[in-house]
Amino acid sequence: MAIQEIQAKSVLQKSGIPGADYVINPYVGCVHGCVYCYARFMRRFTGHADAWGSFLDVKINAPELLERQLSRRKTALDGSIFLSSVTDPYLPAERKYQLTRRILDVLLKHQAAISILTKSDLVTRDIDLLREFRNCSVGVSIMTVDDIAAQQFEQHAAPPSRRIQALQTLNANGIRTYAFLSPFLPTISDFDALFQRVSGTIDEIGIEALNTRGGGMAGM
């Protein structure tokens, strides 16, 4: 895995994602190794020769840059912020760099409305901050509740059992939660089983079909 520290020029970007006005990606690349990943199209813009999933750029100046972007605004930020669209804000490197946590510190200062989507139970580390937001939701992406099956598709992501436990922990701490069944793969993704496992611990649930535009299911 090639990891390099970079200086970002901007971190808060306008979003084209429904329900999100802005997006923040603390990292470039993702190491989960999901064979269906739609975000692999990003390699065209990153300048990396290595395959998607084998590199990670760490935007080490992201928290300070975000503070400058928000402080320069003449009016308060109007709209919601999504973390993240083409990476996971809680990749293993987050344990060392704590970019997402430091970004949350900045967003909390401005009481921004935020939504987080992750495949990692590391998100529970930041419960102390998340509880302080007036408008915050945390979602976990799951394609199957079967830990063994998941490893065939998401080799380096946290097992679904740990993600579901993270939802339960977040919910128990008063944080709005949602489950995102993505992608839905017939005969592998069991919506009824997922709903049964998360029932009582989420406020919303969503489903997404396989997105093939970014080269999903590569290597299968």
Short mmCIF file of C-alpha atoms in Angstrom, two decimals:
data_model
loop_
_atom_site.label_atom_id
_atom_site.label_comp_id
_atom_site.label_asym_id
_atom_site.label_seq_id
_atom_site.Cartn_x
_atom_site.Cartn_y
_atom_site.Cartn_z
CA MET A 1 0.00 0.00 0.00
CA ALA A 2 1.44 3.35 -1.11
CA ILE A 3 0.56 6.11 1.37
CA GLN A 4 1.67 9.68 0.84
CA GLU A 5 0.92 12.94 2.60
CA ILE A 6 -0.31 15.75 0.39
CA GLN A 7 -1.35 19.38 0.71
CA ALA A 8 -4.90 19.88 -0.51
CA LYS A 9 -5.97 23.13 -2.15
CA SER A 10 -9.62 22.80 -1.15
CA VAL A 11 -11.50 20.39 1.09
CA LEU A 12 -15.10 21.62 1.19
CA GLN A 13 -16.67 21.01 -2.21
CA LYS A 14 -20.11 21.53 -3.69
CA SER A 15 -21.95 18.25 -3.99
CA GLY A 16 -24.14 16.74 -6.67
CA ILE A 17 -25.35 14.02 -4.30
CA PRO A 18 -29.07 14.18 -3.49
CA GLY A 19 -29.61 15.37 0.06
CA ALA A 20 -26.10 16.77 0.45
CA ASP A 21 -25.08 20.32 -0.43
CA TYR A 22 -21.37 19.89 0.24
CA VAL A 23 -18.93 17.01 0.50
CA ILE A 24 -15.64 16.49 2.30
CA ASN A 25 -13.18 13.73 1.35
CA PRO A 26 -10.27 13.68 3.85
CA TYR A 27 -8.38 11.11 1.79
CA VAL A 28 -7.75 10.33 -1.88
CA GLY A 29 -8.26 6.66 -2.58
CA CYS A 30 -9.68 3.86 -0.46
CA VAL A 31 -8.12 0.68 0.91
CA HIS A 32 -11.23 -1.41 1.61
CA GLY A 33 -10.68 -3.33 -1.62
CA CYS A 34 -14.37 -3.57 -2.56
CA VAL A 35 -14.58 -5.30 -5.93
CA TYR A 36 -17.76 -3.41 -6.83
CA CYS A 37 -16.39 0.05 -5.98
CA TYR A 38 -17.94 2.77 -8.16
CA ALA A 39 -15.29 5.30 -7.09
CA ARG A 40 -12.47 3.66 -9.04
CA PHE A 41 -13.24 6.14 -11.84
CA MET A 42 -11.48 8.73 -9.65
CA ARG A 43 -8.10 7.31 -10.63
CA ARG A 44 -8.43 9.23 -13.89
CA PHE A 45 -8.14 12.44 -11.89
CA THR A 46 -5.62 11.50 -9.18
CA GLY A 47 -2.51 11.01 -11.32
CA HIS A 48 -1.79 7.58 -9.87
CA ALA A 49 -0.48 4.76 -12.04
CA ASP A 50 -1.27 2.16 -9.38
CA ALA A 51 -4.61 0.38 -9.31
CA TRP A 52 -7.47 1.79 -7.28
CA GLY A 53 -7.27 0.37 -3.78
CA SER A 54 -3.47 0.21 -3.73
CA PHE A 55 -2.76 3.88 -2.92
CA LEU A 56 -3.90 6.45 -0.42
CA ASP A 57 -3.22 10.18 -0.28
CA VAL A 58 -3.63 11.85 3.10
CA LYS A 59 -4.75 15.49 2.98
CA ILE A 60 -2.73 16.46 6.02
CA ASN A 61 -3.79 20.11 5.90
CA ALA A 62 -7.52 19.35 5.54
CA PRO A 63 -8.67 20.50 9.02
CA GLU A 64 -6.81 23.81 8.87
CA LEU A 65 -7.91 24.37 5.28
CA LEU A 66 -11.54 23.70 6.20
CA GLU A 67 -11.34 26.21 9.05
CA ARG A 68 -10.04 28.85 6.65
CA GLN A 69 -12.75 28.08 4.10
CA LEU A 70 -15.51 28.36 6.69
CA SER A 71 -14.07 31.42 8.44
CA ARG A 72 -13.82 33.36 5.18
CA ARG A 73 -17.51 32.98 4.49
CA LYS A 74 -19.53 36.16 4.98
CA THR A 75 -22.55 34.15 6.08
CA ALA A 76 -22.99 30.92 8.02
CA LEU A 77 -22.80 27.73 5.99
CA ASP A 78 -26.25 26.96 4.67
CA GLY A 79 -26.72 23.31 3.78
CA SER A 80 -25.61 19.84 4.78
CA ILE A 81 -22.14 18.30 4.52
CA PHE A 82 -21.52 14.68 3.57
CA LEU A 83 -18.46 12.67 4.62
CA SER A 84 -17.52 11.12 2.23
CA SER A 85 -18.34 10.51 -1.43
CA VAL A 86 -15.27 8.83 -3.00
CA THR A 87 -13.40 7.57 0.05
CA ASP A 88 -14.22 6.32 3.53
CA PRO A 89 -13.67 8.89 6.30
CA TYR A 90 -12.71 6.07 8.70
CA LEU A 91 -10.03 4.18 6.82
CA PRO A 92 -7.32 2.46 8.93
CA ALA A 93 -5.02 5.46 8.33
CA GLU A 94 -7.51 7.56 10.29
CA ARG A 95 -6.23 5.95 13.49
CA LYS A 96 -2.88 7.63 12.89
CA TYR A 97 -3.81 10.87 11.14
CA GLN A 98 -7.17 11.61 12.80
CA LEU A 99 -8.14 13.86 9.89
CA THR A 100 -11.85 13.06 10.17
CA ARG A 101 -11.88 13.69 13.90
CA ARG A 102 -10.11 17.03 13.48
CA ILE A 103 -12.50 17.93 10.66
CA LEU A 104 -15.42 17.13 12.94
CA ASP A 105 -13.90 19.47 15.53
CA VAL A 106 -14.00 22.28 12.98
CA LEU A 107 -17.52 21.47 11.80
CA LEU A 108 -18.76 21.30 15.39
CA LYS A 109 -17.39 24.77 16.04
CA HIS A 110 -19.58 26.02 13.19
CA GLN A 111 -22.47 23.65 14.07
CA ALA A 112 -22.67 22.43 10.50
CA ALA A 113 -25.32 19.88 9.55
CA ILE A 114 -23.47 16.65 8.74
CA SER A 115 -24.06 13.14 7.48
CA ILE A 116 -21.43 10.39 7.60
CA LEU A 117 -21.33 7.12 5.66
CA THR A 118 -18.72 4.49 6.44
CA LYS A 119 -17.86 0.79 6.39
CA SER A 120 -15.85 1.07 9.59
CA ASP A 121 -16.73 0.69 13.25
CA LEU A 122 -13.98 3.24 13.99
CA VAL A 123 -16.71 5.87 13.73
CA THR A 124 -17.70 5.04 17.32
CA ARG A 125 -14.42 6.62 18.45
CA ASP A 126 -15.93 10.03 17.73
CA ILE A 127 -19.21 9.62 19.60
CA ASP A 128 -18.17 12.36 22.02
CA LEU A 129 -18.10 14.86 19.15
CA LEU A 130 -21.06 13.50 17.19
CA ARG A 131 -23.35 13.85 20.20
CA GLU A 132 -22.67 17.59 20.28
CA PHE A 133 -23.99 18.29 16.78
CA ARG A 134 -27.53 19.60 16.56
CA ASN A 135 -27.97 18.01 13.12
CA CYS A 136 -26.02 14.81 12.59
CA SER A 137 -26.67 11.38 11.12
CA VAL A 138 -24.32 8.42 10.75
CA GLY A 139 -24.86 5.64 8.25
CA VAL A 140 -23.18 2.29 7.75
CA SER A 141 -22.94 0.71 4.32
CA ILE A 142 -23.61 -3.05 4.25
CA MET A 143 -24.06 -5.39 1.28
CA THR A 144 -24.62 -8.55 3.32
CA VAL A 145 -24.88 -9.53 6.98
CA ASP A 146 -22.72 -12.60 6.31
CA ASP A 147 -19.16 -11.89 7.46
CA ILE A 148 -17.69 -14.67 5.32
CA ALA A 149 -19.49 -13.60 2.15
CA ALA A 150 -18.57 -9.97 2.78
CA GLN A 151 -14.87 -10.79 2.87
CA GLN A 152 -15.08 -12.05 -0.70
CA PHE A 153 -16.30 -8.63 -1.87
CA GLU A 154 -14.88 -6.20 0.71
CA GLN A 155 -11.58 -7.78 1.63
CA HIS A 156 -10.20 -5.11 3.95
CA ALA A 157 -13.37 -3.54 5.33
CA ALA A 158 -14.66 -4.22 8.84
CA PRO A 159 -16.94 -7.29 8.99
CA PRO A 160 -20.68 -6.51 8.80
CA SER A 161 -21.13 -7.78 12.36
CA ARG A 162 -18.86 -5.02 13.64
CA ARG A 163 -20.60 -2.39 11.52
CA ILE A 164 -23.98 -3.42 12.88
CA GLN A 165 -22.58 -3.26 16.41
CA ALA A 166 -21.37 0.26 15.62
CA LEU A 167 -24.90 1.25 14.60
CA GLN A 168 -26.22 -0.12 17.87
CA THR A 169 -23.62 1.81 19.86
CA LEU A 170 -24.30 5.05 18.00
CA ASN A 171 -28.04 4.65 18.43
CA ALA A 172 -27.65 3.96 22.15
CA ASN A 173 -25.79 7.27 22.41
CA GLY A 174 -28.64 9.24 20.89
CA ILE A 175 -27.14 9.69 17.42
CA ARG A 176 -29.41 9.46 14.40
CA THR A 177 -28.44 6.38 12.39
CA TYR A 178 -29.19 4.78 9.06
CA ALA A 179 -28.26 1.57 7.25
CA PHE A 180 -27.41 1.62 3.56
CA LEU A 181 -27.76 -1.73 1.77
CA SER A 182 -25.25 -1.14 -1.02
CA PRO A 183 -24.88 -2.59 -3.47
CA PHE A 184 -27.85 -4.93 -3.53
CA LEU A 185 -26.65 -8.20 -5.10
CA PRO A 186 -29.37 -10.81 -5.76
CA THR A 187 -28.93 -14.09 -3.82
CA ILE A 188 -26.16 -12.46 -1.74
CA SER A 189 -27.78 -9.38 -0.24
CA ASP A 190 -30.65 -10.40 2.04
CA PHE A 191 -32.76 -7.35 2.80
CA ASP A 192 -34.95 -9.20 5.30
CA ALA A 193 -31.92 -10.47 7.22
CA LEU A 194 -30.38 -7.00 7.28
CA PHE A 195 -33.59 -5.36 8.43
CA GLN A 196 -33.95 -7.92 11.20
CA ARG A 197 -30.39 -7.29 12.42
CA VAL A 198 -30.72 -3.49 12.51
CA SER A 199 -34.36 -3.19 13.52
CA GLY A 200 -34.69 -0.92 16.51
CA THR A 201 -31.26 0.65 16.07
CA ILE A 202 -31.73 2.79 12.95
CA ASP A 203 -33.91 5.70 11.92
CA GLU A 204 -33.71 5.09 8.17
CA ILE A 205 -32.69 2.43 5.68
CA GLY A 206 -31.78 2.76 2.02
CA ILE A 207 -30.96 0.44 -0.86
CA GLU A 208 -28.73 1.01 -3.90
CA ALA A 209 -28.33 -1.17 -6.96
CA LEU A 210 -24.89 -2.07 -8.26
CA ASN A 211 -23.29 0.96 -9.88
CA THR A 212 -21.32 -0.24 -12.90
CA ARG A 213 -20.37 3.17 -14.26
CA GLY A 214 -17.14 3.23 -12.27
CA GLY A 215 -16.06 -0.28 -13.16
CA GLY A 216 -17.94 -2.16 -10.48
CA MET A 217 -17.14 -5.85 -9.88
CA ALA A 218 -13.66 -5.39 -11.34
CA GLY A 219 -11.53 -8.46 -10.94
CA MET A 220 -14.48 -10.79 -10.47
#
